[in-house]
mmCIF file of C-alpha atoms and ligand atoms in Angstrom:
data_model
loop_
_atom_site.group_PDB
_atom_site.id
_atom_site.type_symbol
_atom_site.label_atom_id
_atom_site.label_comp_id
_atom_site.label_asym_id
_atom_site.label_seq_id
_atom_site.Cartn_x
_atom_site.Cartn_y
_atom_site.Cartn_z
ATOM 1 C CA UNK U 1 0.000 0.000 0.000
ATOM 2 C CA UNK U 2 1.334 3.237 -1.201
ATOM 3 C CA UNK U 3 2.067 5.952 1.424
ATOM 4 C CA UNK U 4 -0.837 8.272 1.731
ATOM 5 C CA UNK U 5 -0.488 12.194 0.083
ATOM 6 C CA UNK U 6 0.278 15.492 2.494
ATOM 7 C CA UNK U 7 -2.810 16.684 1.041
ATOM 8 C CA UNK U 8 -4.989 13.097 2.627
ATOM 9 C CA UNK U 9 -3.039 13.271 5.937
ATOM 10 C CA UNK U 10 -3.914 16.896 6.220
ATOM 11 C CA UNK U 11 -7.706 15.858 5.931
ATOM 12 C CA UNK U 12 -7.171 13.308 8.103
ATOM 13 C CA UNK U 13 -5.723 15.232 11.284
ATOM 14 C CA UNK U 14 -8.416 18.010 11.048
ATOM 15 C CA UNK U 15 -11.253 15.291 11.054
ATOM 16 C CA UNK U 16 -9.206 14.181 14.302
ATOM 17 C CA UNK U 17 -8.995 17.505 15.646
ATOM 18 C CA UNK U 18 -12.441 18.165 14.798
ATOM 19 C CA UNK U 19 -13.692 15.090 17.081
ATOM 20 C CA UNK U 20 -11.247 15.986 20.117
ATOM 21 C CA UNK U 21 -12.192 19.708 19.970
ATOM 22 C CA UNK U 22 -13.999 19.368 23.443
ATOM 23 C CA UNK U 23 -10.381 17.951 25.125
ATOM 24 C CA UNK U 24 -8.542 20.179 27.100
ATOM 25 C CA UNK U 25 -5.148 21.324 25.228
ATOM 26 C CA UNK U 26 -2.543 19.456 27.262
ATOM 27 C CA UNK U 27 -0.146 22.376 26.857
ATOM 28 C CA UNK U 28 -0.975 26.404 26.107
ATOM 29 C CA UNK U 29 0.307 26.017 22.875
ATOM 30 C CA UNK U 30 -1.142 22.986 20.550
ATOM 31 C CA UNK U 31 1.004 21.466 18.036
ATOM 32 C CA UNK U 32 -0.105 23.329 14.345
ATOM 33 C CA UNK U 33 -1.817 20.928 12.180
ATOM 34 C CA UNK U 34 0.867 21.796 9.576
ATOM 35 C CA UNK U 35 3.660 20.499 11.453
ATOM 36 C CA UNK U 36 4.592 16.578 9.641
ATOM 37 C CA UNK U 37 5.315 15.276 13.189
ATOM 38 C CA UNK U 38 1.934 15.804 14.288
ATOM 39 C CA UNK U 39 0.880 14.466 11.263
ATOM 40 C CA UNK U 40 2.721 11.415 11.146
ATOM 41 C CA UNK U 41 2.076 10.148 14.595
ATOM 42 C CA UNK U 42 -0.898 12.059 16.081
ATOM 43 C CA UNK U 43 0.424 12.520 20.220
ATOM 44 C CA UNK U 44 -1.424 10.145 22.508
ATOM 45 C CA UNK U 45 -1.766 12.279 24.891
ATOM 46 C CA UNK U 46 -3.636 14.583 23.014
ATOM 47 C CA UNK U 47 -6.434 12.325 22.119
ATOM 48 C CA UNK U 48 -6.310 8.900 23.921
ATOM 49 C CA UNK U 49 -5.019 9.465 27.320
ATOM 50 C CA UNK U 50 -7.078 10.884 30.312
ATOM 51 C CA UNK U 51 -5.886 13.674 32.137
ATOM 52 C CA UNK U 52 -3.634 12.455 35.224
ATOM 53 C CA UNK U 53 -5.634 12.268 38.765
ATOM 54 C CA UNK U 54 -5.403 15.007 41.160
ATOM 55 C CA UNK U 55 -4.301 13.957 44.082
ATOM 56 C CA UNK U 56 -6.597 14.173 46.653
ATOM 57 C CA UNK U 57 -4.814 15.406 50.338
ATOM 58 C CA UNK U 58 -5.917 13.421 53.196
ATOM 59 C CA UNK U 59 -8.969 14.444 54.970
ATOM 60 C CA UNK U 60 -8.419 15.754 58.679
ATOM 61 C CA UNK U 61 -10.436 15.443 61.611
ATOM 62 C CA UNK U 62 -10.006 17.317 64.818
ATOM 63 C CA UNK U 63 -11.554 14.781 67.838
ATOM 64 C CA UNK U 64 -12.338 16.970 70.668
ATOM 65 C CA UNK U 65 -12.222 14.654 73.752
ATOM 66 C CA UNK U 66 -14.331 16.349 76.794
ATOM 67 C CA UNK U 67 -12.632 17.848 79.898
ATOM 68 C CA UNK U 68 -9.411 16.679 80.833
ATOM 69 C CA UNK U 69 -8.201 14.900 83.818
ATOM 70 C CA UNK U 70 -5.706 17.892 85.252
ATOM 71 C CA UNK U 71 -8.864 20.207 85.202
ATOM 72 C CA UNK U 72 -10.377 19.807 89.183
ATOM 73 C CA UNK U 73 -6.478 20.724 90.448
ATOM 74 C CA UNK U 74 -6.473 23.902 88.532
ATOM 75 C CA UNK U 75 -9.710 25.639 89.550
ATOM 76 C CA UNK U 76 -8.086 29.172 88.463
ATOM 77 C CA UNK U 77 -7.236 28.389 85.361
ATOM 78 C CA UNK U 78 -10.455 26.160 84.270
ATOM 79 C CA UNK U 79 -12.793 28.952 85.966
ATOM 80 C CA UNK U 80 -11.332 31.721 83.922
ATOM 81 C CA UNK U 81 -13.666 32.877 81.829
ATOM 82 C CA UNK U 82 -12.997 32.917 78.000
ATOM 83 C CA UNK U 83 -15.235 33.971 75.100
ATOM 84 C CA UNK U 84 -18.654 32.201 74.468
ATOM 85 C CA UNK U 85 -18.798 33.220 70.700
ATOM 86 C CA UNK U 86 -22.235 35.270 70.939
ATOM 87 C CA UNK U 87 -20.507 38.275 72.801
ATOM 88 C CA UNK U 88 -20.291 36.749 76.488
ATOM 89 C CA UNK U 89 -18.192 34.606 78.211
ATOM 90 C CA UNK U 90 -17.770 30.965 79.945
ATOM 91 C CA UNK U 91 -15.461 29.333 82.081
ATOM 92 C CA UNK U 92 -12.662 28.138 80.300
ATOM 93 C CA UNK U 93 -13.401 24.217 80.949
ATOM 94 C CA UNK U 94 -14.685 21.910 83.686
ATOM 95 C CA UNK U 95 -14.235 18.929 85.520
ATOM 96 C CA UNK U 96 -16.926 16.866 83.609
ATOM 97 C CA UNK U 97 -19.395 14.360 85.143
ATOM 98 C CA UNK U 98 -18.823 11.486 86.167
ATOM 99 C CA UNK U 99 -20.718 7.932 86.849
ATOM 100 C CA UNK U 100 -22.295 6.822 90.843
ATOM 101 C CA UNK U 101 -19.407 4.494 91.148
ATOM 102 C CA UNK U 102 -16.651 7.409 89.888
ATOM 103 C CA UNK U 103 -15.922 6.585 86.291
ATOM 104 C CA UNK U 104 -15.328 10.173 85.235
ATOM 105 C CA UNK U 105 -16.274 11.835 82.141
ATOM 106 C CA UNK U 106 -12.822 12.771 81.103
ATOM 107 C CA UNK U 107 -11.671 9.406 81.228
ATOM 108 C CA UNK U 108 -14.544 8.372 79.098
ATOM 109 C CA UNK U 109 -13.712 10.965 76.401
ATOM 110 C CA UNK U 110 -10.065 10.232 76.328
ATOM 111 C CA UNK U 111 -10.503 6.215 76.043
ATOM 112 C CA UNK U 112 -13.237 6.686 73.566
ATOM 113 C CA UNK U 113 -11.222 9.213 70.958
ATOM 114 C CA UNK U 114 -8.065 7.250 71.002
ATOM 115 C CA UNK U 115 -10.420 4.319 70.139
ATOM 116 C CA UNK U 116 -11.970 6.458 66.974
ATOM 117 C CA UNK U 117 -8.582 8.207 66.435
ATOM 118 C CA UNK U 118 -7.596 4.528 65.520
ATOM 119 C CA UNK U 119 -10.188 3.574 63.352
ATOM 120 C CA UNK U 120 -10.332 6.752 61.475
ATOM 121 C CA UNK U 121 -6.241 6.482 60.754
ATOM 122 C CA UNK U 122 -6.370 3.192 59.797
ATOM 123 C CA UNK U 123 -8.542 4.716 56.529
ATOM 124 C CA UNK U 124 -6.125 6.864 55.710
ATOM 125 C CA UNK U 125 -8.025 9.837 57.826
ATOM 126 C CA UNK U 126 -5.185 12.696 59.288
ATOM 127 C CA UNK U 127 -6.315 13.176 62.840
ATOM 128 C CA UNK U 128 -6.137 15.622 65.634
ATOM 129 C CA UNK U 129 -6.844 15.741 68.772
ATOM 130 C CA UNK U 130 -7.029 18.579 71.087
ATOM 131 C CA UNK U 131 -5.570 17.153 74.102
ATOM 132 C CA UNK U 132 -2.374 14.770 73.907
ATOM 133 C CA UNK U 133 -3.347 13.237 77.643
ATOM 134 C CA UNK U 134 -5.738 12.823 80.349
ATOM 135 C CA UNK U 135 -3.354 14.234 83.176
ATOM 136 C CA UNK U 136 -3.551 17.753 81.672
ATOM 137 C CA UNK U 137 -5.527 20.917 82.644
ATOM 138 C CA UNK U 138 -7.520 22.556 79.633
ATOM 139 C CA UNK U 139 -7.639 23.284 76.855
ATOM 140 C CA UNK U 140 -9.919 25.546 77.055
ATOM 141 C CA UNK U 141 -13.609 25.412 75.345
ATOM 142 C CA UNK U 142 -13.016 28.876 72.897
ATOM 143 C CA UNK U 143 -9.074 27.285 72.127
ATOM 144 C CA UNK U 144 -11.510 23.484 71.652
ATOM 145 C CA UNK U 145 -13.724 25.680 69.145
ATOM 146 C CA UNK U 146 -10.456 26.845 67.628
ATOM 147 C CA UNK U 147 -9.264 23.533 66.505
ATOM 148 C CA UNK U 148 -10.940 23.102 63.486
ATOM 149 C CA UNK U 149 -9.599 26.032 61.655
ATOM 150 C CA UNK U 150 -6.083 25.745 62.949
ATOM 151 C CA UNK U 151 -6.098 22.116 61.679
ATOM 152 C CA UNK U 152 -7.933 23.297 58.611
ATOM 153 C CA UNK U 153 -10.114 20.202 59.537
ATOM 154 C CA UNK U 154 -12.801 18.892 57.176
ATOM 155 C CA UNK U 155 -14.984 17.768 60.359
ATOM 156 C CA UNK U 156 -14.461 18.336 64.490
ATOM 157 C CA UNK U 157 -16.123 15.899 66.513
ATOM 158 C CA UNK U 158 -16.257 16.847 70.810
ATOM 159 C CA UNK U 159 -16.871 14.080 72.377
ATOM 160 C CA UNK U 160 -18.560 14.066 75.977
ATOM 161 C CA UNK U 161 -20.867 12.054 78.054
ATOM 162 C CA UNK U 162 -24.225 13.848 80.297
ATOM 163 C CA UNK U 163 -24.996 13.913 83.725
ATOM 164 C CA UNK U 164 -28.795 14.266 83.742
ATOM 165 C CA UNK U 165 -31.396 12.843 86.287
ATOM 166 C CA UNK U 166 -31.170 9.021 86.707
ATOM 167 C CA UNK U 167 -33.953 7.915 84.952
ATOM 168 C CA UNK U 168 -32.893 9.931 82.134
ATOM 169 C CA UNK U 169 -31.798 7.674 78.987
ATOM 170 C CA UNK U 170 -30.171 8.295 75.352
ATOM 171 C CA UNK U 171 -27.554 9.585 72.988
ATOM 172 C CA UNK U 172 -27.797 13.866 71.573
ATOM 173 C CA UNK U 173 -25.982 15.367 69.124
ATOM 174 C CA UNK U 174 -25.951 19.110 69.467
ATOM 175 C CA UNK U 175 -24.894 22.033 67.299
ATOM 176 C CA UNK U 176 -24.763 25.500 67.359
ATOM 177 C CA UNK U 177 -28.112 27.243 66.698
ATOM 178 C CA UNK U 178 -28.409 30.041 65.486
ATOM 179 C CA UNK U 179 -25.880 29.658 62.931
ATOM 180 C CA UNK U 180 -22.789 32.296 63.496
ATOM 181 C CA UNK U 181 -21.366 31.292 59.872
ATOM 182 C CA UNK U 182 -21.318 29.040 57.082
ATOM 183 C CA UNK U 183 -20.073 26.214 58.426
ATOM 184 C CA UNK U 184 -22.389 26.104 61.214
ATOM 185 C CA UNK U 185 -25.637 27.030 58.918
ATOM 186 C CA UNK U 186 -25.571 23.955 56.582
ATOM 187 C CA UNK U 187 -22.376 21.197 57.066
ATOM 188 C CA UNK U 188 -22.726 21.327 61.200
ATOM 189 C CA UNK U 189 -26.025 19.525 60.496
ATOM 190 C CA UNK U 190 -25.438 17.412 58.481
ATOM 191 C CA UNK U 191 -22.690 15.831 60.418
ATOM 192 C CA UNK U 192 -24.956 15.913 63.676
ATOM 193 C CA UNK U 193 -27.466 13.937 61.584
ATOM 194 C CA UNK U 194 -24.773 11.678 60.322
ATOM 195 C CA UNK U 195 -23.341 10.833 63.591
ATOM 196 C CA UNK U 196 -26.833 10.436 64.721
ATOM 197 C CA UNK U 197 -27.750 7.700 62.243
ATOM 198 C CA UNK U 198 -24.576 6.163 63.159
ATOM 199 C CA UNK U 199 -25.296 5.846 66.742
ATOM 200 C CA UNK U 200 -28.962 4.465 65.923
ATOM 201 C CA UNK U 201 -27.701 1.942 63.477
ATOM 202 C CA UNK U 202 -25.045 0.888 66.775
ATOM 203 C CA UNK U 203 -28.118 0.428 68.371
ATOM 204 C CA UNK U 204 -28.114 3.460 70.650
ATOM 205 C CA UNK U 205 -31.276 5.039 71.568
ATOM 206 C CA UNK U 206 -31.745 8.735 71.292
ATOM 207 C CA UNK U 207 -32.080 10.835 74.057
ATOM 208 C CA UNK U 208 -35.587 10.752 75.985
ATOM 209 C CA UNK U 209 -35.026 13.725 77.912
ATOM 210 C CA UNK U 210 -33.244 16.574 76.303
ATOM 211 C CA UNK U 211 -33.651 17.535 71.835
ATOM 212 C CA UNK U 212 -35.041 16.144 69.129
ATOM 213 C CA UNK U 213 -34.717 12.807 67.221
ATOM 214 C CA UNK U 214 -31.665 12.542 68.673
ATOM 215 C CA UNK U 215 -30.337 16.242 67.920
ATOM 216 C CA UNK U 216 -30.172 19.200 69.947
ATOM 217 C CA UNK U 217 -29.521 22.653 68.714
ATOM 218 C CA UNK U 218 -27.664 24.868 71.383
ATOM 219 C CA UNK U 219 -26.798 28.462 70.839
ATOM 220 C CA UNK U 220 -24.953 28.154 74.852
ATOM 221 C CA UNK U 221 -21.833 26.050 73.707
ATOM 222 C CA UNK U 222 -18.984 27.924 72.924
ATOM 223 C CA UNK U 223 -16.749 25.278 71.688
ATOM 224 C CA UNK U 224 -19.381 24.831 68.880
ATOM 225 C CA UNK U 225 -20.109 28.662 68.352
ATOM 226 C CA UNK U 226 -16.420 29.719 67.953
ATOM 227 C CA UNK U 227 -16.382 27.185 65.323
ATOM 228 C CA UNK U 228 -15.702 27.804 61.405
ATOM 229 C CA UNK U 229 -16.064 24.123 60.570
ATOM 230 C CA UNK U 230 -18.617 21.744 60.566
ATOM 231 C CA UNK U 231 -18.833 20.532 64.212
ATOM 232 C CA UNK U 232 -20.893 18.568 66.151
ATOM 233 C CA UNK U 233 -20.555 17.334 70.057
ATOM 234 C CA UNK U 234 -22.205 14.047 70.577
ATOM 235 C CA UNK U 235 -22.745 13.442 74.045
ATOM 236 C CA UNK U 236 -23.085 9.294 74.340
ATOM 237 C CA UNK U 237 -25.498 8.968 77.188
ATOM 238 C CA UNK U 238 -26.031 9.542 80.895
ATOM 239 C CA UNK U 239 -23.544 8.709 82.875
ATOM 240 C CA UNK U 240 -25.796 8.918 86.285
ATOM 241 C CA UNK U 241 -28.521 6.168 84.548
ATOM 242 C CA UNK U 242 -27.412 2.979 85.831
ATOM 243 C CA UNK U 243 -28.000 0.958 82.660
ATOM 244 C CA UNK U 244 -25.815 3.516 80.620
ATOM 245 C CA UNK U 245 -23.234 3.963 82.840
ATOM 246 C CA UNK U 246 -22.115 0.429 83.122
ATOM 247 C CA UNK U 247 -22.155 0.504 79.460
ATOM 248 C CA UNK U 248 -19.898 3.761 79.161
ATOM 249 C CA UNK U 249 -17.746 2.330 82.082
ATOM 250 C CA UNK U 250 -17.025 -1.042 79.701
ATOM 251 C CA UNK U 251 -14.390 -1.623 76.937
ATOM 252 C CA UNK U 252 -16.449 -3.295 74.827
ATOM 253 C CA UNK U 253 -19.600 -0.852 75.372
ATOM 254 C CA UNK U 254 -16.964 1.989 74.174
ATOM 255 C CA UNK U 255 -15.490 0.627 71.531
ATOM 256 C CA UNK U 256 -19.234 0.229 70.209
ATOM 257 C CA UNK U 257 -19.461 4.113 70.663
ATOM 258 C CA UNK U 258 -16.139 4.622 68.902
ATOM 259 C CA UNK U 259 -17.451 1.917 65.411
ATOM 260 C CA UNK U 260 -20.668 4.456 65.433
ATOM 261 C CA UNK U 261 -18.900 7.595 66.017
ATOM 262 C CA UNK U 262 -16.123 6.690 63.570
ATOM 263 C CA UNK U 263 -18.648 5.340 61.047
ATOM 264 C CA UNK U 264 -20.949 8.637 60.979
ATOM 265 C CA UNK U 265 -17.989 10.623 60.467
ATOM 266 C CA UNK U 266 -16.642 8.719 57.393
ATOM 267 C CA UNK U 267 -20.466 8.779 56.126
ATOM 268 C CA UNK U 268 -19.904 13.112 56.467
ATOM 269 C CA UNK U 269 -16.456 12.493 54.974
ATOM 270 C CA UNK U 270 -17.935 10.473 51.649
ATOM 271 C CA UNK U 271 -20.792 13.241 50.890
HETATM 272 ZN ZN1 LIG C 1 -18.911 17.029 79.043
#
């Protein structure tokens, strides 16, 4: 078979032009159709080949465990009040609750985000925490509600258990309400609800005594307020009911809270 004329070839690369003229150029300045290189051997790249993937960073989550265990030796420090994020103030931190037998709060929090920290790294999640112990005093709640943005964190999770009436049952989720900015309008929600169906699906029930469905809206939490990413603060159940505290105070009852909590968050993550 003879080698085909200049004049065919040039017909030939505009009709191929013609039918890539929706790619993207893969440099600013295409090869001419007059050139015989381009002609010869039209570039792969060009036509065939999909553009390379962007890599995608690693998401980051800040995990916010409750209190800390340093807090009831340092009563000046945690009572210091700090901003609230609507234009007053609270006490920097507190001691947390704690369950009839003396299973505190902060010791709940800090086994219960190491356990999620570990789930959510082993998928490839970046995570931070906001305190590196449970000895420590602080940090505290507008530094907590500070996290997120210093981390430039694609969720913040706090993580606390109640202390409500005895007969009192259930898991909340609460955000802040009113909204104070974007993040907090729209995303902060949908997180709550995500953590939410999480916690159902574990087989928690939703609070009977305090919100709705299982969500609470708060406009009094300043860790969520001073927030500019989506946040939410679950707060498991009651440590003073019985039934829930011995499941709080177990291993295997908080590593149950940790495959919800951990699960809801990679739901938010995956939107
Ligand atoms: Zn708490």
């Amino acid at each position: 078979m003879s080698a085909p004329s200049r004049s065919a070839l040039l017909v030939l690369a505009a009709a191929v032009l013609a039918a890539c003229s929706t790619a993207a150029p893969v440099s600013g300045s295409p090869t001419p159709v007059s050139s015989p290189a381009a002609l010869a051997s039209p570039s792969p790249a060009t036509h065939d080949t999909p553009p390379p993937p962007v890599p995608v960073p690693p998401r980051v989550v800040v995990l916010d465990p409750g209190h800390n265990g340093g807090n009831s030796r340092d009563r000046a420090t945690v009572t210091a009040p700090v901003p609230d994020g609507r234009g007053g103030t609270k006490p920097c931190n507190t001691t947390g609750t704690q369950t009839d037998s003396g299973y505190t709060e902060h010791a709940f929090t800090w086994d219960l985000a190491q356990r999620v920290r570990d789930k959510l790294t082993a998928k490839g999640i970046t995570v931070v925490m906001t305190r590196d112990s449970d000895t420590g005093v602080g940090p505290c709640v507008d530094a907590r509600g500070a996290a997120g943005e210093k981390a430039d964190a694609d969720a913040v999770v706090s993580l606390h258990a109640d202390g409500s009436a005895p007969a009192n049952t259930g898991f909340h989720v609460a955000y802040a309400d009113p909204p104070l900015n974007p993040a907090q309008a729209g995303p902060a929600h949908v997180l709550s609800a995500d953590l939410r169906d999480a916690l159902r699906t574990g087989g928690f029930p939703v609070s009977d005594y305090i919100g709705r469905d299982g969500l609470s809206p708060r406009r009094d939490l300043a860790g969520l307020n001073l927030s500019t990413r989506p946040t939410a603060l679950v707060e498991c159940a009651n440590m003073r009911n019985a039934g829930e505290a011995a499941l709080l105070s177990s291993a295997d009852g908080r590593e149950r809270y940790a495959t919800a909590i951990a699960a809801g968050i990679q739901t938010y993550l995956a939107r």
